[in-house]
Short mmCIF file of C-alpha atoms in Angstrom, two decimals:
data_model
loop_
_atom_site.label_atom_id
_atom_site.label_comp_id
_atom_site.label_asym_id
_atom_site.label_seq_id
_atom_site.Cartn_x
_atom_site.Cartn_y
_atom_site.Cartn_z
CA MET A 1 -70.46 -28.09 6.10
CA SER A 2 -72.05 -26.16 3.29
CA MET A 3 -69.96 -24.51 0.62
CA ARG A 4 -71.44 -21.12 1.61
CA LYS A 5 -70.38 -21.54 5.26
CA LEU A 6 -66.88 -22.65 4.26
CA PHE A 7 -66.54 -19.62 2.04
CA LEU A 8 -67.61 -17.29 4.88
CA ILE A 9 -65.02 -18.80 7.25
CA ALA A 10 -62.26 -18.44 4.66
CA ALA A 11 -63.28 -14.86 3.89
CA SER A 12 -63.31 -13.99 7.59
CA ALA A 13 -59.81 -15.43 8.06
CA LEU A 14 -58.48 -13.43 5.11
CA LEU A 15 -60.11 -10.29 6.47
CA LEU A 16 -58.59 -10.90 9.90
CA PHE A 17 -55.10 -11.34 8.50
CA SER A 18 -55.44 -8.37 6.17
CA CYS A 19 -56.37 -6.18 9.13
CA GLU A 20 -53.20 -7.11 11.03
CA LYS A 21 -51.40 -3.84 11.70
CA LYS A 22 -48.19 -3.26 9.73
CA THR A 23 -45.37 -1.07 11.05
CA ASP A 24 -45.42 2.38 9.51
CA TYR A 25 -41.69 2.98 9.05
CA THR A 26 -42.23 6.46 7.64
CA VAL A 27 -42.50 7.68 11.25
CA TYR A 28 -38.70 7.27 11.35
CA ASN A 29 -38.13 9.74 8.50
CA GLY A 30 -36.00 12.67 9.64
CA GLN A 31 -32.63 13.68 11.02
CA TYR A 32 -30.92 12.21 14.07
CA THR A 33 -28.02 14.00 15.72
CA VAL A 34 -25.22 12.95 18.03
CA ASP A 35 -25.65 13.78 21.71
CA SER A 36 -23.80 12.96 24.92
CA GLY A 37 -25.52 9.60 25.15
CA THR A 38 -24.65 8.41 21.64
CA VAL A 39 -22.38 5.38 21.44
CA ILE A 40 -20.12 5.47 18.34
CA THR A 41 -17.81 2.67 17.24
CA VAL A 42 -15.67 3.02 14.11
CA ASN A 43 -13.82 -0.03 12.83
CA GLY A 44 -13.93 -1.49 16.31
CA HIS A 45 -12.14 1.54 17.75
CA GLU A 46 -13.34 3.72 20.57
CA VAL A 47 -13.85 7.28 19.30
CA SER A 48 -14.18 10.65 20.93
CA LEU A 49 -17.63 12.23 20.70
CA SER A 50 -15.90 15.61 20.30
CA ASP A 51 -14.86 14.52 16.79
CA TYR A 52 -18.51 13.90 15.85
CA GLU A 53 -20.28 16.88 17.44
CA SER A 54 -21.77 17.96 14.11
CA ALA A 55 -22.39 14.45 12.77
CA MET A 56 -25.89 13.21 12.03
CA ILE A 57 -27.86 10.71 9.99
CA ALA A 58 -30.95 11.29 7.88
CA ILE A 59 -33.45 8.50 7.22
CA ASN A 60 -35.64 8.53 4.13
CA VAL A 61 -38.05 5.58 3.90
CA ILE A 62 -38.50 4.42 0.30
CA SER A 63 -40.78 1.38 0.58
CA ASP A 64 -41.97 -0.58 3.61
CA ASN A 65 -38.81 -0.93 5.74
CA GLU A 66 -36.38 -0.12 2.92
CA CYS A 67 -34.74 3.27 3.28
CA GLU A 68 -31.79 5.44 2.37
CA ILE A 69 -29.59 6.62 5.21
CA THR A 70 -27.35 9.65 4.72
CA LEU A 71 -24.30 9.79 6.97
CA SER A 72 -23.05 13.35 7.53
CA GLY A 73 -19.67 13.90 9.17
CA PHE A 74 -19.00 10.25 9.97
CA ILE A 75 -16.66 9.12 7.17
CA ASN A 76 -13.19 10.69 6.84
CA GLY A 77 -12.96 12.79 3.70
CA GLN A 78 -16.64 12.34 2.84
CA PRO A 79 -19.05 15.10 3.96
CA GLU A 80 -21.99 12.84 3.05
CA VAL A 81 -22.38 9.14 2.31
CA LYS A 82 -25.72 7.66 1.19
CA ILE A 83 -26.35 4.04 2.12
CA PRO A 84 -29.29 1.80 1.14
CA ALA A 85 -30.48 0.29 4.41
CA ILE A 86 -33.15 -1.72 6.19
CA LEU A 87 -35.15 -0.63 9.26
CA THR A 88 -36.40 -3.12 11.84
CA THR A 89 -38.32 -2.85 15.07
CA ASP A 90 -38.83 -5.28 17.94
CA ASP A 91 -39.63 -5.09 21.62
CA ASN A 92 -36.17 -3.71 22.40
CA THR A 93 -36.23 -0.96 19.78
CA LYS A 94 -39.80 -0.01 20.63
CA SER A 95 -38.87 0.46 24.25
CA ALA A 96 -36.09 2.81 23.09
CA ALA A 97 -38.55 4.77 20.94
CA GLY A 98 -36.49 4.05 17.83
CA ALA A 99 -35.66 1.67 15.03
CA ALA A 100 -32.64 -0.45 14.26
CA PHE A 101 -30.92 0.16 10.92
CA SER A 102 -28.28 -1.61 8.87
CA GLY A 103 -26.82 -1.22 5.39
CA GLU A 104 -23.72 -1.22 3.21
CA THR A 105 -22.36 0.70 0.22
CA SER A 106 -19.18 1.38 -1.75
CA ILE A 107 -17.65 4.85 -2.12
CA ASP A 108 -14.47 6.18 -3.76
CA ASP A 109 -11.88 4.28 -1.75
CA ARG A 110 -13.75 1.88 0.55
CA THR A 111 -16.84 -0.06 1.46
CA VAL A 112 -18.87 1.22 4.38
CA SER A 113 -21.27 -0.87 6.46
CA ILE A 114 -23.36 0.43 9.33
CA GLU A 115 -25.54 -0.86 12.14
CA GLY A 116 -27.29 1.30 14.66
CA LEU A 117 -30.30 2.35 16.65
CA THR A 118 -32.21 5.63 16.62
CA GLY A 119 -33.69 7.33 19.66
CA GLU A 120 -36.35 10.03 19.80
CA SER A 121 -34.37 12.61 17.83
CA SER A 122 -30.80 11.46 18.30
CA ILE A 123 -28.68 8.45 17.44
CA ALA A 124 -28.65 6.00 20.33
CA ALA A 125 -25.83 3.93 18.85
CA ILE A 126 -24.00 3.50 15.57
CA SER A 127 -21.27 1.09 14.51
CA ILE A 128 -19.36 1.81 11.31
CA ASN A 129 -17.00 -0.62 9.60
CA GLU A 130 -14.86 0.25 6.59
CA ASN A 131 -12.61 -1.63 4.20
CA ILE A 132 -10.17 0.08 1.83
CA THR A 133 -10.68 -1.12 -1.75
CA VAL A 134 -7.85 0.74 -3.55
CA PRO A 135 -5.30 -1.89 -4.65
CA GLY A 136 -1.63 -1.46 -3.78
CA ILE A 137 -2.21 0.67 -0.69
CA PRO A 138 -3.09 -1.47 2.38
CA GLY A 139 -0.15 -3.46 3.70
CA LYS A 140 3.14 -3.21 5.55
CA TRP A 141 5.85 -1.04 4.01
CA THR A 142 9.49 -0.44 4.82
CA LEU A 143 11.44 2.69 3.83
CA SER A 144 13.82 2.08 0.93
CA ASN A 145 14.78 5.60 -0.18
CA VAL A 146 14.06 9.31 0.15
CA THR A 147 14.19 11.85 -2.66
CA LEU A 148 14.32 15.60 -2.03
CA ALA A 149 13.56 18.09 -4.80
CA PHE A 150 13.79 21.88 -4.82
CA SER A 151 13.68 24.59 -7.45
CA HIS A 152 13.24 28.34 -7.53
CA PRO A 153 13.82 30.58 -10.57
CA ASP A 154 15.82 33.09 -8.50
CA LEU A 155 17.85 30.55 -6.54
CA GLU A 156 19.50 28.27 -9.06
CA THR A 157 22.87 28.88 -7.39
CA ILE A 158 24.13 29.82 -3.92
CA ASP A 159 27.32 31.79 -3.46
CA LEU A 160 29.40 30.00 -0.82
CA SER A 161 32.74 30.63 -2.51
CA GLY A 162 33.88 32.89 0.34
CA LEU A 163 34.03 29.88 2.64
CA ILE A 164 37.24 28.78 0.94
CA PRO A 165 40.11 31.30 1.27
CA GLY A 166 41.24 32.64 -2.07
CA MET A 167 38.41 30.96 -3.96
CA SER A 168 36.42 33.12 -6.35
CA GLY A 169 35.10 30.48 -8.70
CA PRO A 170 31.54 29.72 -9.79
CA GLU A 171 28.67 29.61 -7.37
CA ILE A 172 27.36 26.27 -6.09
CA ARG A 173 24.33 24.96 -7.95
CA THR A 174 21.27 24.42 -5.75
CA ALA A 175 20.62 21.18 -7.61
CA ASP A 176 24.07 19.89 -6.56
CA ILE A 177 23.33 20.67 -2.91
CA VAL A 178 20.03 18.79 -3.12
CA ALA A 179 21.77 15.85 -4.80
CA ALA A 180 24.37 15.75 -2.02
CA LEU A 181 21.63 15.75 0.60
CA ASN A 182 19.85 12.89 -1.17
CA GLU A 183 23.06 10.88 -1.29
CA MET A 184 23.72 11.46 2.41
CA ILE A 185 20.17 10.58 3.51
CA ASN A 186 19.98 7.41 1.42
CA SER A 187 23.40 6.31 2.63
CA ILE A 188 22.07 6.51 6.20
CA ILE A 189 18.93 4.57 5.27
CA SER A 190 20.85 1.75 3.58
CA SER A 191 23.27 1.37 6.50
CA ASP A 192 20.78 1.61 9.39
CA GLU A 193 19.65 -1.89 10.34
CA SER A 194 16.86 -0.61 12.61
CA LEU A 195 15.32 1.22 9.64
CA GLN A 196 15.36 -1.97 7.61
CA GLU A 197 13.47 -3.74 10.42
CA SER A 198 10.91 -0.96 10.89
CA TYR A 199 7.74 -0.72 8.86
CA VAL A 200 4.66 1.44 8.41
CA GLU A 201 1.35 -0.37 7.99
CA LEU A 202 -1.58 1.14 6.16
CA THR A 203 -4.36 -1.01 7.58
CA ALA A 204 -7.29 -2.30 5.55
CA ASP A 205 -9.71 -0.32 7.71
CA GLY A 206 -7.93 3.01 7.16
CA TYR A 207 -5.39 3.58 9.94
CA LEU A 208 -1.65 4.16 10.18
CA ARG A 209 0.38 1.77 12.31
CA THR A 210 4.10 1.43 12.89
CA GLY A 211 5.93 -1.72 13.86
CA SER A 212 9.10 -3.74 13.58
CA THR A 213 9.99 -7.19 12.33
CA ASN A 214 12.27 -7.35 15.38
CA PRO A 215 10.21 -9.06 18.13
CA ASP A 216 12.16 -7.22 20.83
CA VAL A 217 10.79 -3.84 19.72
CA SER A 218 7.60 -2.83 21.56
CA GLU A 219 4.48 -1.65 19.75
CA SER A 220 4.20 2.08 19.08
CA GLU A 221 1.77 4.21 21.10
CA ILE A 222 0.70 6.12 17.99
CA ASN A 223 -0.92 3.09 16.37
CA ASP A 224 -4.47 3.62 15.09
CA ILE A 225 -4.44 7.31 16.05
CA ILE A 226 -3.73 8.67 12.56
CA ALA A 227 -6.29 7.66 9.92
CA TYR A 228 -6.01 7.83 6.15
CA TYR A 229 -8.36 8.09 3.20
CA ILE A 230 -7.73 8.06 -0.53
CA ARG A 231 -8.82 10.09 -3.53
CA PRO A 232 -8.09 7.56 -6.31
CA GLU A 233 -9.11 9.95 -9.10
CA ASN A 234 -6.40 12.41 -7.99
CA LYS A 235 -3.87 9.83 -6.74
CA ILE A 236 -3.93 11.47 -3.30
CA LEU A 237 -3.57 9.67 0.01
CA ASN A 238 -4.62 11.93 2.88
CA LEU A 239 -3.32 11.39 6.40
CA TYR A 240 -5.93 12.59 8.88
CA MET A 241 -5.64 13.54 12.55
CA PRO A 242 -8.99 14.34 14.21
CA LYS A 243 -9.38 17.23 16.61
CA SER A 244 -9.20 14.95 19.67
CA VAL A 245 -5.71 13.83 18.60
CA THR A 246 -4.36 17.31 17.75
CA THR A 247 -5.73 18.58 21.09
CA ILE A 248 -3.61 16.06 23.00
CA LEU A 249 -0.59 16.60 20.73
CA PHE A 250 -0.70 20.39 20.88
CA SER A 251 -1.23 20.32 24.64
CA ALA A 252 1.87 18.17 25.09
CA ILE A 253 3.93 20.50 22.87
CA SER A 254 2.67 23.61 24.67
CA THR A 255 3.42 22.08 28.07
CA THR A 256 6.95 21.02 27.13
CA TYR A 257 7.90 23.89 24.82
CA GLY A 258 5.57 26.65 25.97
CA ASP A 259 8.23 29.38 25.96
CA LEU A 260 9.32 28.48 22.43
CA VAL A 261 5.70 28.36 21.19
CA ALA A 262 5.11 31.83 22.66
CA ALA A 263 8.39 33.18 21.26
CA LEU A 264 7.46 31.98 17.78
CA GLN A 265 4.04 33.64 18.10
CA LEU A 266 2.25 30.31 17.67
CA LYS A 267 0.33 30.27 20.94
CA GLU A 268 -3.02 31.06 19.32
CA PHE A 269 -2.51 28.24 16.82
CA PHE A 270 -1.68 25.71 19.55
CA ASP A 271 -4.49 26.95 21.80
CA ASN A 272 -7.09 26.30 19.09
CA PRO A 273 -6.38 22.81 17.75
CA GLN A 274 -8.34 21.61 14.74
CA SER A 275 -8.29 18.45 12.69
CA ILE A 276 -5.35 18.23 10.29
CA THR A 277 -5.24 16.65 6.84
CA VAL A 278 -1.91 16.01 5.11
CA PRO A 279 -2.25 15.25 1.36
CA LEU A 280 0.35 12.92 -0.16
CA ILE A 281 0.64 12.08 -3.84
CA TYR A 282 0.96 8.32 -4.30
CA GLU A 283 2.23 5.92 -6.94
CA THR A 284 1.94 2.13 -6.75
CA GLY A 285 3.20 -0.89 -8.65
CA ASP A 286 5.45 -3.97 -8.43
CA GLY A 287 5.40 -4.13 -4.64
CA LYS A 288 6.39 -0.46 -4.38
CA LEU A 289 4.59 2.55 -2.94
CA THR A 290 5.84 6.13 -3.26
CA LEU A 291 4.35 8.90 -1.12
CA THR A 292 5.25 12.49 -1.98
CA ALA A 293 4.67 15.62 0.08
CA ASP A 294 5.08 18.95 -1.74
CA GLN A 295 4.69 22.66 -1.02
CA SER A 296 0.89 22.37 -1.01
CA ILE A 297 1.16 21.04 2.57
CA VAL A 298 2.95 24.13 3.81
CA SER A 299 1.29 26.89 1.77
CA PRO A 300 -2.01 27.06 3.75
CA TYR A 301 -0.07 27.71 6.97
CA ILE A 302 2.40 30.31 5.70
CA PRO A 303 0.17 33.35 6.56
CA MET A 304 0.00 32.28 10.21
CA LEU A 305 3.73 31.50 10.29
CA THR A 306 5.02 34.91 9.18
CA GLY A 307 5.81 35.95 12.76
CA ALA A 308 7.63 32.70 13.46
CA ILE A 309 9.58 32.99 10.21
CA ASP A 310 10.71 36.54 11.04
CA ILE A 311 11.84 35.38 14.50
CA LEU A 312 13.70 32.41 13.00
CA LYS A 313 15.53 34.67 10.53
CA ALA A 314 16.45 37.05 13.36
CA TYR A 315 17.81 34.09 15.34
CA ILE A 316 19.90 32.97 12.35
CA SER A 317 21.35 36.48 12.07
CA SER A 318 22.36 36.32 15.74
CA MET A 319 24.15 32.93 15.49
CA ASP A 320 27.87 32.86 16.22
CA ALA A 321 30.52 30.96 14.31
CA GLU A 322 30.41 27.88 16.58
CA THR A 323 26.66 27.47 16.14
CA VAL A 324 26.98 27.77 12.38
CA LYS A 325 29.81 25.21 12.38
CA HIS A 326 27.62 22.80 14.36
CA ILE A 327 24.75 23.13 11.86
CA ALA A 328 27.14 22.68 8.94
CA SER A 329 28.62 19.55 10.55
CA ILE A 330 25.22 17.87 10.26
CA LEU A 331 25.63 18.08 6.48
CA SER A 332 29.32 17.42 6.25
CA PRO A 333 32.32 17.53 8.66
CA GLU A 334 34.49 18.73 5.78
CA PHE A 335 32.05 21.55 5.07
CA ALA A 336 32.05 22.56 8.74
CA GLY A 337 35.85 22.71 8.68
CA MET A 338 35.70 25.53 6.13
CA ILE A 339 33.76 27.82 8.49
CA ASP A 340 35.56 30.25 10.82
CA GLU A 341 35.09 33.62 12.50
CA THR A 342 35.73 35.48 9.25
CA ASN A 343 33.27 33.77 6.92
CA TYR A 344 30.43 32.21 8.95
CA THR A 345 28.02 35.03 8.03
CA ILE A 346 28.08 33.72 4.45
CA MET A 347 26.26 30.66 5.78
CA THR A 348 23.73 32.66 7.82
CA GLU A 349 22.85 34.80 4.82
CA ALA A 350 22.47 31.68 2.67
CA LEU A 351 20.15 30.11 5.26
CA LYS A 352 17.93 33.19 5.31
CA GLU A 353 17.90 33.22 1.52
CA LEU A 354 16.74 29.60 1.53
CA ILE A 355 13.92 30.38 3.98
CA ASP A 356 12.69 33.22 1.78
CA ALA A 357 12.80 30.89 -1.22
CA PHE A 358 10.80 28.18 0.55
CA ILE A 359 7.95 30.52 1.48
CA SER A 360 7.87 32.09 -1.97
CA THR A 361 4.97 31.23 -4.24
CA GLU A 362 7.50 30.55 -7.00
CA ALA A 363 9.21 27.75 -5.09
CA ALA A 364 8.59 24.11 -5.94
CA TYR A 365 9.82 21.49 -3.51
CA SER A 366 8.96 18.01 -2.36
CA VAL A 367 10.08 15.00 -0.42
CA SER A 368 9.26 11.51 -1.71
CA PHE A 369 9.36 8.38 0.43
CA GLY A 370 10.02 5.20 -1.50
CA LEU A 371 8.45 2.21 0.28
CA THR A 372 8.84 -1.49 -0.38
CA ALA A 373 6.29 -4.12 0.64
CA VAL A 374 7.27 -6.26 3.62
CA GLU A 375 7.18 -9.91 2.60
#
């Protein structure tokens, strides 16, 4: 065979291969929404589509089948997450008029990996897996202590002197009352064996579980319903209940305590459930984890609770001596023994004063849960 003929054959083969059609992945650029047919799996858990009604992904092809995928409304606490990803097509994806995608990235508190399939203009399926990367948070924790704190510039003392006949001494310091409560609560914790056996688990994929080291105790029904995410830069751990969970919870409360909900003027709140985020300040170290809730949790809800607060104060004003004695007995039997028909209104006025202090913008209060790692 001549050199010229061999060259022509080789050139023809190169031309044939160079003309082989390559997939144009830019046709997959765009936004894909969630619809009734979308299948969503998060950390292996079934999820409610109602929690992802506004979620979507955006695909931006960078080169060949390399792209950037933006997740919107899929990751707790993150409005948007951008993930470098790869697109692929085969006979299955072509028949579904879409492309398969997969990718992984790291964000503030976790790694996020995704796999999925697009449809015409919606997401056919998406699977999201997460892994918390903040040290000292994931694990099983048992309650070791509770610390209450309260201060208000106009409520440094409470006048309960009238509870003791003939007593006209100094008023009781609010700080002393808080200290007594702390001592009582922690005494209960240290003596309750069931509390020592119980634990809370913050799972590596971002859920709250409860359990017990006692094998005879059954698993809790609330496991993997409450999620959590972390803001390491602010030392905040946020507990998160999606709308699907609050809908079930509020419905159960309204069904069981409907009259009370209506009486407290909270029906509109319970009839319109939304997702709830509870921010907790955290500290870690030496096998310890402290979670603190302060007034910032309550303050956003105070405007909608004004009616309920007024009703509660009116109820306190209407309490008789026996009811006040019963409430006081929860704190101390000795304290309850000081209350009678002649002085119980001192307690009711003090309770109303405390309520006003708690809803005041000048109040500072918190409850801290000291947790110890389960070995």
